[in-house]
Amino acid sequence: MRIYADHAATTQLDLDAFDEMKTFLLEEYGNASQPYSFSRSAKEALKSARVTIAKCINAEPEEIYFTSGGTESDNWAIKSALFDGDVRCDIITSQIEHHAILHACHTVEQKGCHVEYVPVDTLGVIRLSDIKEHITDKVKLVSIMYANNEIGTIQQIKELCSVAHSRGVLFHTDAVQAVGHVPIDVKELDVDMLSASAHKFNGPKGIGFLYIKKETSISPYIDGGAQEFGMRAGTENVASIAAMAVALRNNCKKMEKNIPHLKKLETILIRELHGYELDFRCNGSDNRIPGNLSLSFRNAEGEMLLHRLDLMGICVSTGSACDSKNTKISHVLEAISVPQEYVVGTIRISLGAENTEEEVKYIAKAICKILKS
Ligand code: PLP
């Protein structure tokens, strides 16, 4: 038996998306850039994927640029501050961003740009005043994640973006944990760039996109052929792109049903854990990605809990799965000041639509058994 409860790390491929992939890997495998008729289907698939994805986030098709995933999209957004030769190249971001943003910022810093890492409150929320305070004439970009990958906290993106725009500063959001899970409308948010990754919404791994609002001044990321409107060269991964579009369309259709289901599972899990009289705290704000629970058990060891749960067939994570080799206390838990006696005992349970009430009850029982043994 296996209970998969680590959907923030990755998700199972949607079956329709799998069928779509097979078609473009085995049958319609022509290079989308070739002029002959055999490539027509691949070309059409790219066009149609752009339309489908754009519809899901209320963008225009020509504002969607395919990339190799969230990490590349984030790197492109951050490093564009350097590439386009503007004298302004300073960046404001937060202390709780994913390493795809933080490490890209470190690179930018080495090239002479200043990066301000704003703090968060104890729920993981970024204050508008902290962004306002740090905007100077040298700031080019504000990059704030839509939802955090460890604690799930959702930020006030529309308001943060409006603060940046009021000072003529571009706004990017890393929405890797949000796209396909909560409704996203780029026109309503008014963001200039938004990163997404297919494997977080039941698409294949190694594919994603960067939304770039029309007329945003941003330089190309990969030089070579003319693919992606000359902005990101390389033969298109048509099978994965087509599958990503199918997965996103399906997830967006099911969202209305999935969100209450996930919230119900969260409530049951918390209630069960309280029922076992375990001493724990739930990190992050109530406004968070449905199904994402960061739980800190007093005087426990998250690492031990993860391995013992694994032996019982349950997959969860400590901190962030993208960072499993890093055994330090996570920068996110540090930023939200989780008390010392709780912080080491933190695990992230991220539930998916296919998880059941029985499964979350079993998870709670397993945690209790481990902690009380
Ligand atoms: N940004 C966030 C918030 C993430 O959670 C992740 C992956 O966990 C990434 C970026 C990186 O995405 P990818 O795995 O597609 O490179």
XYZ file of C-alpha atoms and ligand atoms in Angstrom:
389
model
C 0.000 0.000 0.000
C 1.195 3.524 -0.711
C -0.380 6.814 0.320
C 1.083 9.663 -1.708
C 0.788 12.930 0.232
C 3.550 14.990 -1.345
C 1.719 16.719 -4.201
C 3.630 19.975 -3.681
C 6.761 18.047 -4.723
C 5.220 16.563 -7.830
C 2.004 14.994 -9.122
C 0.941 11.956 -11.122
C 0.568 12.475 -14.870
C -3.021 13.057 -16.007
C -4.135 10.150 -18.245
C -5.419 12.422 -21.026
C -2.075 14.225 -20.917
C -0.294 10.871 -21.200
C -2.339 9.970 -24.308
C -1.509 13.346 -25.810
C 2.202 12.780 -25.154
C 2.136 9.365 -26.800
C 0.627 10.838 -29.958
C 3.395 13.407 -30.335
C 6.196 11.026 -29.368
C 5.216 8.037 -31.488
C 3.076 9.332 -34.348
C 3.220 13.072 -34.954
C 6.880 13.433 -34.026
C 7.858 15.960 -36.733
C 9.963 18.981 -35.813
C 7.496 21.856 -35.457
C 9.846 24.205 -37.327
C 9.954 22.176 -40.552
C 7.846 23.361 -43.473
C 6.620 19.959 -44.763
C 3.140 18.645 -44.100
C 4.280 15.956 -41.625
C 5.189 18.755 -39.180
C 1.833 20.468 -39.512
C 0.306 18.552 -36.640
C 3.197 19.415 -34.282
C 2.947 23.064 -35.291
C -0.817 23.039 -34.701
C -0.287 21.385 -31.304
C 2.031 24.182 -30.180
C -0.444 26.802 -31.307
C -3.352 25.091 -29.652
C -1.407 24.506 -26.374
C -0.614 28.222 -26.226
C -4.309 29.052 -26.688
C -5.434 26.527 -24.041
C -2.871 27.634 -21.460
C -3.568 31.309 -22.112
C -7.301 30.723 -21.546
C -6.625 29.000 -18.210
C -4.885 32.093 -16.798
C -6.749 34.752 -18.846
C -3.693 35.673 -20.930
C -3.195 36.077 -24.678
C -1.594 33.098 -26.493
C 1.420 35.159 -27.609
C 2.148 35.987 -23.959
C 2.955 32.332 -23.154
C 6.613 31.257 -23.561
C 7.402 27.573 -23.100
C 10.375 26.752 -20.867
C 11.869 23.664 -19.229
C 9.952 24.307 -15.991
C 9.619 26.533 -12.966
C 13.350 26.882 -12.348
C 14.048 28.155 -15.855
C 11.065 30.509 -15.828
C 12.217 31.983 -12.521
C 15.814 32.345 -13.724
C 14.644 34.083 -16.873
C 12.504 36.558 -14.941
C 15.263 37.412 -12.459
C 18.203 37.510 -14.866
C 16.285 39.622 -17.376
C 17.001 42.464 -14.973
C 20.670 42.116 -15.935
C 20.399 41.190 -19.585
C 18.543 44.140 -20.994
C 21.280 46.681 -20.245
C 19.040 49.024 -18.207
C 21.061 50.986 -15.631
C 18.420 49.970 -13.120
C 18.980 46.355 -12.127
C 18.110 46.152 -8.415
C 15.540 43.608 -7.310
C 13.190 43.239 -4.365
C 12.164 39.726 -3.404
C 11.250 37.932 -0.178
C 13.108 35.769 2.306
C 10.789 32.813 1.687
C 11.147 32.383 -2.085
C 12.060 29.056 -3.661
C 15.775 28.521 -4.299
C 15.136 28.963 -8.038
C 14.555 32.639 -7.216
C 16.974 33.030 -4.303
C 19.950 31.462 -6.079
C 19.231 33.385 -9.293
C 19.230 36.534 -7.141
C 22.616 35.571 -5.683
C 23.996 35.402 -9.245
C 22.573 38.805 -10.057
C 24.143 40.187 -6.868
C 27.567 38.926 -7.967
C 27.176 40.990 -11.141
C 26.710 44.147 -9.099
C 22.932 44.450 -8.682
C 21.503 44.960 -5.236
C 18.822 42.535 -4.033
C 16.603 43.289 -1.050
C 15.123 40.219 0.680
C 12.061 41.464 2.548
C 10.926 39.607 5.686
C 7.511 38.028 6.280
C 5.247 37.963 9.326
C 4.744 34.811 11.406
C 2.080 33.544 8.982
C 4.453 33.981 6.050
C 2.721 37.081 4.683
C 4.692 39.877 2.994
C 3.753 43.381 4.127
C 2.990 45.974 1.428
C 4.863 48.574 3.484
C 8.091 46.523 3.285
C 7.935 46.558 -0.505
C 7.052 50.277 -0.601
C 9.911 51.149 1.697
C 12.575 49.476 -0.434
C 11.604 50.763 -3.878
C 14.287 53.170 -5.093
C 15.034 54.649 -8.532
C 17.427 51.742 -9.115
C 14.856 48.976 -8.607
C 13.920 47.202 -11.835
C 11.882 44.255 -10.599
C 9.844 43.013 -7.659
C 9.516 39.216 -7.558
C 7.185 37.694 -4.975
C 5.916 34.114 -5.036
C 2.173 33.560 -5.404
C 2.141 30.707 -2.876
C 4.908 29.249 -0.771
C 6.021 25.680 -1.460
C 6.558 24.758 2.197
C 3.762 26.431 4.112
C 1.338 27.170 1.258
C 0.729 30.810 2.269
C -0.799 32.837 -0.573
C 0.380 36.451 -0.971
C -1.663 39.559 -1.863
C -0.223 39.573 -5.364
C -2.595 42.135 -6.873
C -1.857 44.688 -4.151
C 1.911 44.021 -4.153
C 1.962 44.378 -7.936
C 0.080 47.652 -7.751
C 2.688 49.038 -5.311
C 5.487 48.112 -7.766
C 3.659 49.589 -10.764
C 2.930 52.845 -8.948
C 6.718 53.363 -8.953
C 7.285 52.136 -12.528
C 8.761 48.800 -11.396
C 8.105 45.445 -13.105
C 6.403 42.659 -11.132
C 7.053 38.910 -11.429
C 5.377 36.133 -9.476
C 6.545 32.534 -9.066
C 3.146 30.822 -9.280
C 4.523 27.274 -9.557
C 2.527 26.053 -6.533
C -0.628 27.919 -7.518
C -1.291 27.408 -11.234
C -3.807 24.589 -11.695
C -4.704 24.649 -7.983
C -6.349 28.018 -7.427
C -7.921 30.362 -10.016
C -5.320 32.653 -11.629
C -6.218 35.649 -13.765
C -3.160 37.536 -14.975
C -5.215 40.479 -16.238
C -6.871 40.906 -12.871
C -3.538 40.551 -11.030
C -1.844 42.809 -13.601
C 1.519 40.992 -13.171
C 4.169 41.449 -15.864
C 5.587 37.921 -15.579
C 4.397 34.669 -14.016
C 6.210 31.307 -13.730
C 4.510 27.909 -13.883
C 5.606 24.267 -13.972
C 3.597 21.394 -15.483
C 4.578 18.625 -13.076
C 2.876 20.469 -10.216
C -0.504 20.236 -11.991
C -0.436 16.651 -13.314
C 1.591 17.475 -16.392
C 4.972 16.009 -17.337
C 8.242 16.943 -15.630
C 10.734 19.242 -17.346
C 8.224 21.561 -18.980
C 6.657 24.838 -17.891
C 6.031 28.340 -19.083
C 6.729 31.958 -18.368
C 3.857 34.378 -18.963
C 5.242 37.701 -20.181
C 2.727 40.504 -20.532
C 2.652 42.080 -24.014
C 5.072 44.981 -24.446
C 7.101 44.074 -21.360
C 10.706 44.912 -22.094
C 12.581 41.688 -21.415
C 15.549 40.182 -23.223
C 15.731 36.702 -24.824
C 16.868 33.942 -22.461
C 18.377 31.270 -24.736
C 20.077 32.174 -28.015
C 19.799 29.962 -31.078
C 16.875 29.321 -33.415
C 13.767 31.448 -33.766
C 11.520 29.357 -31.518
C 9.305 31.029 -28.907
C 9.158 34.309 -30.861
C 12.968 34.459 -30.843
C 13.054 34.675 -27.045
C 13.875 31.097 -26.011
C 15.623 29.011 -28.640
C 15.643 25.217 -28.935
C 13.510 22.604 -30.710
C 10.177 22.605 -28.924
C 9.290 19.690 -26.655
C 5.949 19.319 -28.447
C 4.789 16.167 -26.617
C 5.316 17.715 -23.189
C 3.927 21.098 -24.209
C 0.739 19.510 -25.599
C 0.418 17.331 -22.481
C 0.950 20.325 -20.192
C -1.947 22.132 -21.869
C -4.262 19.119 -21.449
C -3.270 18.693 -17.799
C -3.836 22.363 -17.014
C -7.196 22.434 -18.810
C -8.340 19.334 -16.887
C -7.113 20.666 -13.539
C -8.810 24.016 -14.063
C -12.077 22.232 -14.898
C -11.892 20.135 -11.705
C -10.741 22.973 -9.431
C -14.192 23.915 -8.167
C -14.735 20.342 -6.984
C -11.193 19.709 -5.765
C -10.797 22.755 -3.530
C -13.617 21.893 -1.051
C -12.532 18.224 -1.075
C -8.958 19.172 -0.128
C -10.131 21.617 2.540
C -12.309 18.886 4.023
C -9.364 16.469 4.101
C -7.224 19.099 5.840
C -9.909 19.594 8.492
C -10.216 15.852 9.091
C -6.456 15.405 9.401
C -6.105 18.254 11.910
C -9.142 17.020 13.873
C -7.736 13.480 14.019
C -4.317 14.706 15.186
C -5.986 16.774 17.916
C -8.017 13.698 18.818
C -4.765 11.838 19.522
C -3.760 14.747 21.790
C -0.558 15.464 19.900
C 1.190 18.769 20.600
C 1.656 20.427 17.198
C 1.210 23.675 15.321
C 0.038 24.300 11.785
C 2.298 26.766 9.954
C 1.293 29.433 7.454
C -1.854 31.483 6.975
C -5.410 30.219 6.509
C -5.280 31.676 3.015
C -3.103 28.941 1.576
C -2.947 26.352 -1.185
C -5.713 23.797 -0.524
C -4.338 20.543 0.878
C -0.950 21.995 1.847
C -0.258 21.434 5.544
C 3.028 22.294 7.221
C 2.859 20.705 10.664
C 5.416 21.111 13.454
C 5.318 18.522 16.244
C 6.789 19.580 19.581
C 10.113 17.941 20.456
C 9.887 15.606 17.463
C 12.245 15.089 14.534
C 10.791 15.694 11.094
C 13.477 13.637 9.380
C 12.753 10.606 11.592
C 9.013 11.074 11.106
C 9.422 11.123 7.335
C 11.419 7.865 7.309
C 9.094 6.072 9.727
C 6.073 7.161 7.687
C 7.875 5.951 4.559
C 8.217 2.499 6.161
C 4.444 2.570 6.638
C 3.915 3.411 2.946
C 3.236 7.133 3.403
C 5.057 9.794 1.337
C 5.368 13.227 2.947
C 8.245 15.674 3.022
C 10.220 17.706 5.501
C 10.483 21.347 4.441
C 10.725 21.389 0.665
C 11.300 18.341 -1.562
C 13.332 20.414 -3.999
C 15.820 20.713 -1.214
C 15.965 17.271 0.369
C 19.795 17.280 0.551
C 19.772 20.390 2.671
C 19.402 19.256 6.261
C 19.526 22.754 7.758
C 16.365 24.252 9.206
C 14.456 25.564 6.214
C 14.810 29.274 5.440
C 11.008 29.507 5.310
C 10.457 28.101 8.821
C 13.222 30.367 10.083
C 11.630 33.411 8.414
C 8.257 32.754 10.089
C 9.978 32.178 13.466
C 8.658 28.707 14.277
C 9.616 28.184 17.963
C 12.750 26.118 18.555
C 10.942 23.224 20.261
C 8.682 22.782 17.207
C 10.817 23.656 14.210
C 12.829 20.415 13.952
C 9.637 18.376 14.096
C 8.188 19.835 10.899
C 6.733 17.839 8.022
C 4.816 18.984 4.958
C 1.749 16.959 4.011
C 0.441 18.046 0.630
C -2.760 16.293 -0.316
C -4.118 15.753 -3.804
C -7.581 15.285 -5.277
C -7.257 11.498 -5.267
C -6.514 11.286 -1.518
C -9.419 10.011 0.575
C -10.801 10.544 4.088
C -9.637 7.038 5.042
C -6.123 7.879 3.893
C -5.834 11.070 5.939
C -7.181 9.234 8.999
C -4.540 6.570 8.437
C -1.831 9.257 8.162
C -2.926 10.798 11.476
C -2.967 7.374 13.148
C 0.492 6.571 11.781
C 1.920 9.883 13.052
C 0.426 9.229 16.476
C 1.838 5.694 16.570
C 5.333 6.940 15.690
C 5.343 9.892 18.074
C 3.934 7.966 21.009
C 6.253 4.975 20.561
N 9.141 27.535 -7.567
C 8.432 26.903 -6.631
C 7.575 27.690 -5.699
C 8.481 25.508 -6.535
O 7.763 24.879 -5.599
C 9.319 24.786 -7.435
C 9.447 23.324 -7.312
O 9.160 22.750 -6.291
C 10.018 25.506 -8.417
C 9.906 26.876 -8.452
C 10.857 24.799 -9.426
O 10.067 24.211 -10.421
P 10.608 23.038 -11.362
O 10.613 21.799 -10.530
O 9.633 22.959 -12.480
O 11.954 23.457 -11.844
